PDB file of C-alpha atoms and ligand atoms in Angstrom:
ATOM      1  CA  MET V   1      13.446  15.218   5.773  1.00 95.00           C
ATOM      2  CA  LYS V   2      15.120  11.832   5.243  1.00 98.00           C
ATOM      3  CA  LEU V   3      13.548   8.981   3.301  1.00 98.00           C
ATOM      4  CA  PHE V   4      14.362   5.333   3.846  1.00 98.00           C
ATOM      5  CA  VAL V   5      13.122   2.523   1.601  1.00 98.00           C
ATOM      6  CA  TYR V   6      12.732  -1.013   2.953  1.00 98.00           C
ATOM      7  CA  HIS V   7      11.790  -3.583   0.345  1.00 97.00           C
ATOM      8  CA  THR V   8       9.930  -5.968   2.652  1.00 97.00           C
ATOM      9  CA  PRO V   9       8.548  -6.151   6.200  1.00 97.00           C
ATOM     10  CA  GLU V  10      11.380  -8.591   6.981  1.00 96.00           C
ATOM     11  CA  LEU V  11      14.013  -5.975   6.042  1.00 97.00           C
ATOM     12  CA  THR V  12      12.332  -3.239   8.091  1.00 98.00           C
ATOM     13  CA  PRO V  13      14.066  -2.383  11.405  1.00 97.00           C
ATOM     14  CA  LYS V  14      12.202  -3.644  14.459  1.00 95.00           C
ATOM     15  CA  ASP V  15      14.099  -1.717  17.154  1.00 96.00           C
ATOM     16  CA  LYS V  16      12.951   1.810  16.212  1.00 96.00           C
ATOM     17  CA  VAL V  17      10.153   3.681  14.470  1.00 97.00           C
ATOM     18  CA  PRO V  18      10.233   6.605  12.029  1.00 98.00           C
ATOM     19  CA  ASP V  19       8.183   9.799  12.388  1.00 98.00           C
ATOM     20  CA  CYS V  20       6.108   8.637   9.428  1.00 98.00           C
ATOM     21  CA  ALA V  21       5.752   5.163   7.916  1.00 98.00           C
ATOM     22  CA  ILE V  22       4.198   4.523   4.522  1.00 98.00           C
ATOM     23  CA  ALA V  23       3.162   0.951   3.760  1.00 98.00           C
ATOM     24  CA  ILE V  24       3.097   0.072   0.070  1.00 98.00           C
ATOM     25  CA  ASP V  25       1.465  -2.910  -1.623  1.00 98.00           C
ATOM     26  CA  VAL V  26       0.685  -1.831  -5.162  1.00 98.00           C
ATOM     27  CA  LEU V  27      -0.518  -5.349  -6.139  1.00 98.00           C
ATOM     28  CA  ARG V  28      -2.901  -5.012  -4.473  1.00 97.00           C
ATOM     29  CA  ALA V  29      -3.615  -4.357  -0.788  1.00 98.00           C
ATOM     30  CA  THR V  30      -2.828  -0.652  -0.477  1.00 98.00           C
ATOM     31  CA  THR V  31      -4.447   0.025  -3.868  1.00 98.00           C
ATOM     32  CA  THR V  32      -7.557  -1.742  -2.567  1.00 98.00           C
ATOM     33  CA  ILE V  33      -7.476   0.124   0.768  1.00 98.00           C
ATOM     34  CA  ALA V  34      -7.222   3.518  -0.951  1.00 98.00           C
ATOM     35  CA  THR V  35      -9.969   2.572  -3.400  1.00 98.00           C
ATOM     36  CA  ALA V  36     -12.312   1.370  -0.650  1.00 98.00           C
ATOM     37  CA  LEU V  37     -11.896   4.570   1.378  1.00 98.00           C
ATOM     38  CA  ASN V  38     -12.318   6.660  -1.747  1.00 98.00           C
ATOM     39  CA  ALA V  39     -15.570   4.805  -2.477  1.00 98.00           C
ATOM     40  CA  GLY V  40     -16.955   5.638   0.969  1.00 98.00           C
ATOM     41  CA  ALA V  41     -15.923   2.793   3.261  1.00 98.00           C
ATOM     42  CA  GLU V  42     -16.200   3.957   6.899  1.00 98.00           C
ATOM     43  CA  ALA V  43     -12.713   2.551   7.645  1.00 98.00           C
ATOM     44  CA  VAL V  44     -10.418  -0.291   6.702  1.00 98.00           C
ATOM     45  CA  GLN V  45      -9.186  -2.581   9.468  1.00 98.00           C
ATOM     46  CA  ALA V  46      -6.165  -4.670   8.537  1.00 97.00           C
ATOM     47  CA  PHE V  47      -5.171  -8.047  10.018  1.00 96.00           C
ATOM     48  CA  SER V  48      -2.263 -10.314   9.266  1.00 92.00           C
ATOM     49  CA  ASP V  49      -4.167 -13.153  10.942  1.00 94.00           C
ATOM     50  CA  LEU V  50      -7.410 -14.372   9.333  1.00 96.00           C
ATOM     51  CA  ASP V  51      -8.842 -15.933  12.497  1.00 96.00           C
ATOM     52  CA  LYS V  52      -8.428 -12.619  14.300  1.00 97.00           C
ATOM     53  CA  LEU V  53     -10.177 -10.860  11.419  1.00 97.00           C
ATOM     54  CA  MET V  54     -13.156 -13.233  11.703  1.00 97.00           C
ATOM     55  CA  GLN V  55     -13.297 -12.844  15.469  1.00 97.00           C
ATOM     56  CA  VAL V  56     -13.167  -9.016  15.493  1.00 97.00           C
ATOM     57  CA  SER V  57     -15.490  -8.511  12.507  1.00 98.00           C
ATOM     58  CA  GLN V  58     -18.045 -10.833  14.145  1.00 97.00           C
ATOM     59  CA  GLN V  59     -18.723  -8.053  16.653  1.00 96.00           C
ATOM     60  CA  TRP V  60     -20.021  -5.790  13.840  1.00 96.00           C
ATOM     61  CA  SER V  61     -23.502  -6.089  12.392  1.00 96.00           C
ATOM     62  CA  ALA V  62     -23.500  -7.859   9.031  1.00 94.00           C
ATOM     63  CA  ASP V  63     -24.761  -4.802   7.130  1.00 96.00           C
ATOM     64  CA  LYS V  64     -21.914  -2.634   8.471  1.00 97.00           C
ATOM     65  CA  ARG V  65     -19.004  -4.943   7.674  1.00 98.00           C
ATOM     66  CA  LEU V  66     -17.282  -6.528   4.710  1.00 98.00           C
ATOM     67  CA  ARG V  67     -14.667  -9.231   5.048  1.00 98.00           C
ATOM     68  CA  ALA V  68     -11.918  -9.261   2.435  1.00 98.00           C
ATOM     69  CA  GLY V  69      -9.452 -12.111   2.511  1.00 97.00           C
ATOM     70  CA  GLU V  70      -6.685 -13.035   0.095  1.00 96.00           C
ATOM     71  CA  ARG V  71      -4.037 -15.747   0.148  1.00 96.00           C
ATOM     72  CA  GLY V  72      -1.766 -16.494  -2.798  1.00 94.00           C
ATOM     73  CA  GLY V  73      -3.778 -14.043  -4.924  1.00 95.00           C
ATOM     74  CA  ASN V  74      -7.043 -15.974  -4.392  1.00 95.00           C
ATOM     75  CA  LYS V  75     -10.120 -14.989  -2.422  1.00 97.00           C
ATOM     76  CA  VAL V  76     -10.352 -16.733   0.936  1.00 97.00           C
ATOM     77  CA  SER V  77     -13.522 -18.792   1.225  1.00 95.00           C
ATOM     78  CA  GLY V  78     -15.979 -17.427   3.766  1.00 94.00           C
ATOM     79  CA  CYS V  79     -15.032 -13.816   2.971  1.00 97.00           C
ATOM     80  CA  ASP V  80     -17.280 -11.417   1.069  1.00 97.00           C
ATOM     81  CA  LEU V  81     -14.471 -10.165  -1.135  1.00 98.00           C
ATOM     82  CA  GLY V  82     -10.977 -11.080  -2.223  1.00 97.00           C
ATOM     83  CA  ASN V  83      -8.424  -8.326  -2.720  1.00 98.00           C
ATOM     84  CA  SER V  84      -9.484  -6.789  -6.008  1.00 98.00           C
ATOM     85  CA  PRO V  85      -9.730  -2.991  -5.876  1.00 98.00           C
ATOM     86  CA  LEU V  86     -12.301  -3.242  -8.672  1.00 98.00           C
ATOM     87  CA  ASP V  87     -14.770  -4.851  -6.248  1.00 98.00           C
ATOM     88  CA  CYS V  88     -14.642  -1.784  -3.982  1.00 98.00           C
ATOM     89  CA  THR V  89     -17.390   0.218  -5.648  1.00 98.00           C
ATOM     90  CA  PRO V  90     -19.528   2.719  -3.692  1.00 98.00           C
ATOM     91  CA  GLU V  91     -22.494   0.330  -4.009  1.00 98.00           C
ATOM     92  CA  VAL V  92     -20.527  -2.357  -2.177  1.00 98.00           C
ATOM     93  CA  VAL V  93     -18.452  -0.473   0.397  1.00 98.00           C
ATOM     94  CA  GLN V  94     -20.339   2.756   1.209  1.00 98.00           C
ATOM     95  CA  GLY V  95     -20.683   3.222   4.984  1.00 97.00           C
ATOM     96  CA  ARG V  96     -19.176  -0.160   5.782  1.00 98.00           C
ATOM     97  CA  ARG V  97     -15.965  -1.170   7.490  1.00 98.00           C
ATOM     98  CA  LEU V  98     -13.674  -3.322   5.344  1.00 98.00           C
ATOM     99  CA  PHE V  99     -11.922  -5.986   7.433  1.00 98.00           C
ATOM    100  CA  ILE V 100      -8.995  -7.124   5.316  1.00 98.00           C
ATOM    101  CA  SER V 101      -6.250  -9.710   5.491  1.00 97.00           C
ATOM    102  CA  THR V 102      -3.805 -10.318   2.633  1.00 97.00           C
ATOM    103  CA  THR V 103      -0.655 -12.364   2.164  1.00 95.00           C
ATOM    104  CA  ASN V 104       1.870  -9.541   2.529  1.00 95.00           C
ATOM    105  CA  GLY V 105       0.305  -6.068   2.487  1.00 96.00           C
ATOM    106  CA  THR V 106      -1.418  -6.294   5.822  1.00 93.00           C
ATOM    107  CA  ARG V 107       1.833  -7.619   7.359  1.00 94.00           C
ATOM    108  CA  ALA V 108       3.636  -4.517   6.065  1.00 96.00           C
ATOM    109  CA  LEU V 109       1.046  -2.326   7.776  1.00 97.00           C
ATOM    110  CA  GLN V 110       1.364  -4.317  10.964  1.00 96.00           C
ATOM    111  CA  CYS V 111       5.152  -4.068  11.051  1.00 95.00           C
ATOM    112  CA  VAL V 112       4.997  -0.246  11.227  1.00 97.00           C
ATOM    113  CA  GLU V 113       1.783   0.166  13.228  1.00 97.00           C
ATOM    114  CA  ASN V 114       3.639   1.662  16.213  1.00 97.00           C
ATOM    115  CA  ALA V 115       4.906   4.642  14.242  1.00 98.00           C
ATOM    116  CA  PRO V 116       3.225   7.944  15.202  1.00 98.00           C
ATOM    117  CA  VAL V 117       1.953   8.363  11.636  1.00 98.00           C
ATOM    118  CA  VAL V 118       1.130   5.396   9.390  1.00 98.00           C
ATOM    119  CA  LEU V 119      -0.080   5.914   5.816  1.00 98.00           C
ATOM    120  CA  ALA V 120      -0.969   3.519   3.019  1.00 98.00           C
ATOM    121  CA  ALA V 121       0.185   4.388  -0.483  1.00 98.00           C
ATOM    122  CA  ALA V 122       0.121   2.895  -3.940  1.00 98.00           C
ATOM    123  CA  LEU V 123       0.573   4.347  -7.406  1.00 98.00           C
ATOM    124  CA  VAL V 124      -3.114   5.319  -7.570  1.00 98.00           C
ATOM    125  CA  ASN V 125      -2.683   7.770  -4.653  1.00 98.00           C
ATOM    126  CA  ARG V 126       1.040   8.507  -4.925  1.00 98.00           C
ATOM    127  CA  GLN V 127       0.555  12.289  -5.130  1.00 98.00           C
ATOM    128  CA  ALA V 128      -1.614  12.335  -1.988  1.00 98.00           C
ATOM    129  CA  ALA V 129       1.297  10.783  -0.070  1.00 98.00           C
ATOM    130  CA  VAL V 130       3.756  13.258  -1.579  1.00 98.00           C
ATOM    131  CA  GLN V 131       1.537  16.220  -0.661  1.00 98.00           C
ATOM    132  CA  TYR V 132       1.285  14.936   2.913  1.00 98.00           C
ATOM    133  CA  LEU V 133       5.085  14.717   3.206  1.00 98.00           C
ATOM    134  CA  LEU V 134       5.580  18.171   1.685  1.00 98.00           C
ATOM    135  CA  ALA V 135       3.054  19.697   4.089  1.00 98.00           C
ATOM    136  CA  GLN V 136       4.095  17.848   7.275  1.00 98.00           C
ATOM    137  CA  GLN V 137       7.856  17.517   6.662  1.00 97.00           C
ATOM    138  CA  PRO V 138       8.410  14.515   8.949  1.00 98.00           C
ATOM    139  CA  GLU V 139      12.063  14.229   9.896  1.00 98.00           C
ATOM    140  CA  THR V 140      12.238  10.522   9.026  1.00 98.00           C
ATOM    141  CA  THR V 141       9.931   8.659   6.650  1.00 98.00           C
ATOM    142  CA  TRP V 142      10.066   4.949   5.900  1.00 98.00           C
ATOM    143  CA  LEU V 143       8.625   3.608   2.658  1.00 98.00           C
ATOM    144  CA  VAL V 144       7.944  -0.040   3.417  1.00 98.00           C
ATOM    145  CA  GLY V 145       7.264  -2.422   0.541  1.00 98.00           C
ATOM    146  CA  SER V 146       5.242  -5.556   1.148  1.00 97.00           C
ATOM    147  CA  GLY V 147       7.187  -7.778  -1.219  1.00 96.00           C
ATOM    148  CA  TRP V 148       6.138 -11.383  -1.535  1.00 95.00           C
ATOM    149  CA  GLU V 149       6.769 -13.704   1.422  1.00 94.00           C
ATOM    150  CA  GLY V 150      10.050 -12.007   2.282  1.00 94.00           C
ATOM    151  CA  SER V 151      11.231 -11.304  -1.263  1.00 95.00           C
ATOM    152  CA  PHE V 152      11.548  -8.008  -3.087  1.00 94.00           C
ATOM    153  CA  SER V 153       8.678  -6.892  -5.375  1.00 97.00           C
ATOM    154  CA  LEU V 154       9.309  -4.663  -8.377  1.00 98.00           C
ATOM    155  CA  GLU V 155       5.928  -2.932  -8.091  1.00 98.00           C
ATOM    156  CA  ASP V 156       6.361  -1.832  -4.466  1.00 98.00           C
ATOM    157  CA  THR V 157       9.850  -0.490  -5.013  1.00 98.00           C
ATOM    158  CA  VAL V 158       8.791   1.359  -8.176  1.00 98.00           C
ATOM    159  CA  CYS V 159       6.053   3.047  -6.118  1.00 98.00           C
ATOM    160  CA  ALA V 160       8.560   4.020  -3.413  1.00 98.00           C
ATOM    161  CA  GLY V 161      10.667   5.473  -6.242  1.00 98.00           C
ATOM    162  CA  ALA V 162       7.646   7.326  -7.632  1.00 98.00           C
ATOM    163  CA  ILE V 163       7.085   8.989  -4.260  1.00 98.00           C
ATOM    164  CA  ALA V 164      10.757   9.915  -3.825  1.00 98.00           C
ATOM    165  CA  HIS V 165      11.036  11.136  -7.430  1.00 98.00           C
ATOM    166  CA  SER V 166       8.024  13.417  -7.053  1.00 98.00           C
ATOM    167  CA  LEU V 167       9.275  14.768  -3.711  1.00 98.00           C
ATOM    168  CA  LEU V 168      12.589  15.664  -5.321  1.00 97.00           C
ATOM    169  CA  GLU V 169      10.798  17.448  -8.146  1.00 97.00           C
ATOM    170  CA  GLN V 170       8.481  19.413  -5.880  1.00 97.00           C
ATOM    171  CA  SER V 171      10.820  20.356  -3.041  1.00 95.00           C
ATOM    172  CA  ARG V 172      14.126  22.126  -2.724  1.00 93.00           C
ATOM    173  CA  TYR V 173      15.811  19.043  -1.256  1.00 95.00           C
ATOM    174  CA  SER V 174      18.828  17.715  -3.092  1.00 96.00           C
ATOM    175  CA  LEU V 175      19.170  13.969  -3.600  1.00 97.00           C
ATOM    176  CA  ASP V 176      21.712  13.768  -0.770  1.00 96.00           C
ATOM    177  CA  GLU V 177      19.487  15.714   1.594  1.00 96.00           C
ATOM    178  CA  LEU V 178      16.553  13.407   0.966  1.00 97.00           C
ATOM    179  CA  VAL V 179      18.237  10.020   0.761  1.00 98.00           C
ATOM    180  CA  GLY V 180      18.451   8.063   4.024  1.00 98.00           C
ATOM    181  CA  ASN V 181      19.603   4.723   2.580  1.00 98.00           C
ATOM    182  CA  ASP V 182      20.899   3.348  -0.731  1.00 98.00           C
ATOM    183  CA  GLU V 183      17.556   1.719  -1.479  1.00 98.00           C
ATOM    184  CA  VAL V 184      16.049   5.186  -2.124  1.00 98.00           C
ATOM    185  CA  VAL V 185      18.472   5.835  -5.012  1.00 98.00           C
ATOM    186  CA  ASP V 186      17.761   2.350  -6.305  1.00 98.00           C
ATOM    187  CA  ALA V 187      13.983   2.943  -6.156  1.00 98.00           C
ATOM    188  CA  ILE V 188      14.252   6.285  -7.979  1.00 98.00           C
ATOM    189  CA  ALA V 189      16.335   4.651 -10.709  1.00 98.00           C
ATOM    190  CA  LEU V 190      13.753   1.890 -11.097  1.00 98.00           C
ATOM    191  CA  TYR V 191      10.912   4.398 -11.372  1.00 98.00           C
ATOM    192  CA  SER V 192      12.871   6.567 -13.823  1.00 98.00           C
ATOM    193  CA  GLN V 193      13.306   3.588 -16.113  1.00 98.00           C
ATOM    194  CA  TRP V 194       9.705   2.342 -16.007  1.00 98.00           C
ATOM    195  CA  GLN V 195       7.557   5.408 -15.300  1.00 98.00           C
ATOM    196  CA  ASP V 196       6.006   5.488 -18.787  1.00 98.00           C
ATOM    197  CA  LYS V 197       5.421   1.729 -18.971  1.00 98.00           C
ATOM    198  CA  LEU V 198       4.336   0.654 -15.517  1.00 98.00           C
ATOM    199  CA  LEU V 199       1.790  -1.861 -16.810  1.00 98.00           C
ATOM    200  CA  GLU V 200       4.497  -3.461 -18.940  1.00 98.00           C
ATOM    201  CA  MET V 201       6.692  -3.650 -15.839  1.00 98.00           C
ATOM    202  CA  PHE V 202       3.898  -5.407 -13.931  1.00 98.00           C
ATOM    203  CA  HIS V 203       3.826  -8.047 -16.661  1.00 98.00           C
ATOM    204  CA  HIS V 204       7.487  -8.795 -15.830  1.00 98.00           C
ATOM    205  CA  ALA V 205       6.915  -8.842 -12.059  1.00 98.00           C
ATOM    206  CA  SER V 206       6.486 -12.212 -10.351  1.00 97.00           C
ATOM    207  CA  HIS V 207       3.290 -11.216  -8.558  1.00 97.00           C
ATOM    208  CA  GLY V 208       2.015  -9.537 -11.731  1.00 98.00           C
ATOM    209  CA  LYS V 209       2.461 -12.875 -13.510  1.00 98.00           C
ATOM    210  CA  ARG V 210       0.704 -14.660 -10.653  1.00 97.00           C
ATOM    211  CA  LEU V 211      -2.292 -12.324 -10.939  1.00 97.00           C
ATOM    212  CA  LEU V 212      -2.363 -12.704 -14.719  1.00 98.00           C
ATOM    213  CA  ARG V 213      -2.580 -16.484 -14.268  1.00 97.00           C
ATOM    214  CA  LEU V 214      -5.574 -15.776 -12.007  1.00 96.00           C
ATOM    215  CA  LYS V 215      -7.180 -13.618 -14.736  1.00 95.00           C
ATOM    216  CA  GLY V 216      -6.207 -10.385 -12.996  1.00 96.00           C
ATOM    217  CA  HIS V 217      -5.429  -8.337 -16.089  1.00 97.00           C
ATOM    218  CA  GLU V 218      -7.995  -5.641 -15.267  1.00 98.00           C
ATOM    219  CA  ASP V 219      -6.580  -5.400 -11.726  1.00 98.00           C
ATOM    220  CA  LEU V 220      -3.075  -4.879 -13.113  1.00 98.00           C
ATOM    221  CA  LYS V 221      -4.324  -2.144 -15.432  1.00 98.00           C
ATOM    222  CA  TYR V 222      -6.085  -0.366 -12.575  1.00 98.00           C
ATOM    223  CA  CYS V 223      -3.147  -0.662 -10.151  1.00 98.00           C
ATOM    224  CA  ALA V 224      -0.685   0.670 -12.769  1.00 98.00           C
ATOM    225  CA  GLN V 225      -2.441   4.055 -12.923  1.00 98.00           C
ATOM    226  CA  THR V 226      -0.679   6.928 -11.190  1.00 98.00           C
ATOM    227  CA  ASP V 227      -2.314   9.732  -9.174  1.00 98.00           C
ATOM    228  CA  ILE V 228      -5.950   8.920  -9.954  1.00 98.00           C
ATOM    229  CA  LEU V 229      -7.162   9.098  -6.316  1.00 98.00           C
ATOM    230  CA  GLU V 230      -6.772  11.969  -3.881  1.00 98.00           C
ATOM    231  CA  VAL V 231      -7.499   9.836  -0.856  1.00 98.00           C
ATOM    232  CA  LEU V 232      -4.744   9.137   1.683  1.00 98.00           C
ATOM    233  CA  PRO V 233      -5.414   6.299   4.142  1.00 98.00           C
ATOM    234  CA  ILE V 234      -4.049   7.177   7.594  1.00 98.00           C
ATOM    235  CA  GLN V 235      -3.991   4.996  10.687  1.00 98.00           C
ATOM    236  CA  LYS V 236      -6.239   6.304  13.488  1.00 98.00           C
ATOM    237  CA  GLU V 237      -5.602   3.389  15.852  1.00 96.00           C
ATOM    238  CA  PRO V 238      -3.414   0.308  15.355  1.00 96.00           C
ATOM    239  CA  GLY V 239      -4.614  -1.487  12.227  1.00 96.00           C
ATOM    240  CA  VAL V 240      -7.501   0.905  11.505  1.00 98.00           C
ATOM    241  CA  LEU V 241      -7.150   3.236   8.530  1.00 98.00           C
ATOM    242  CA  VAL V 242      -9.432   6.119   7.650  1.00 98.00           C
ATOM    243  CA  LYS V 243      -9.430   8.886   5.059  1.00 97.00           C
ATOM    244  CA  ASN V 244      -6.951  11.626   5.991  1.00 93.00           C
TER     245      ASN V 244
HETATM  246  C1  LIG R 301      -0.529  -9.201  -0.752  1.00 92.84           C
HETATM  247  O1  LIG R 301      -0.858  -8.755   0.360  1.00 92.84           O
HETATM  248  O2  LIG R 301       0.403  -9.957  -0.915  1.00 92.84           O
HETATM  249  C2  LIG R 301      -1.255  -8.789  -2.009  1.00 92.84           C
HETATM  250  O3  LIG R 301      -2.063  -7.715  -1.808  1.00 92.84           O
HETATM  251  C3  LIG R 301      -1.736  -9.964  -2.772  1.00 92.84           C
HETATM  252  C4  LIG R 301      -2.828  -9.706  -3.780  1.00 92.84           C
HETATM  253  O4  LIG R 301      -2.561  -9.347  -4.914  1.00 92.84           O
HETATM  254  O5  LIG R 301      -3.994  -9.885  -3.449  1.00 92.84           O
END
């Protein structure tokens, strides 16, 4: 098994696909997707384009759909929800499909949607992703961070490091056997430094600061928790994620 970390969709190779791709957007899209599926959403359908989201979701009856739209950290007007995982309670999402478009996270999912296996991970479900990799042993796995508009994000890379770190601990692979590119070593080092103070790290992160300006402190606290959900979102058709 070889792991590769790509910090952003822009840095992710376009001319090949891995056996397994894991999209990561800790703040907040993949945290929200995992939370919605855990709370009983029928599926989550991700769009990079908002107009497409509106058009496709229109074909679903209003009581079976929820539209979640976020740009720049804010809720998009005309959508039912923004991108806060805390809004995805069973009362709100149970039995409904969540149609979601966010600034970067849904683009990360889209950039790997042709891989044979596509998963969505965040810190909240890190161990579920690790267990999947240990059980399935894909030959190549890409951990794709969402970043922010093409730039590196601390929180996505720390999550990639958390996955790699846990795999190393729970398998017999050596670092050299597991590492496919230098970014993996970098991500493990980042996680090793911040693992006991992830919320503090989010306060230093540019998107963490953006969310704090938007009164997102509770979101940061929720997203900084590790291994609280067993759910693993897996793509069943391009853009559509269900519970594994
Ligand atoms: C994104 O896709 O960039 C994020 O999920 C933004 C957010 O925090 O809503």
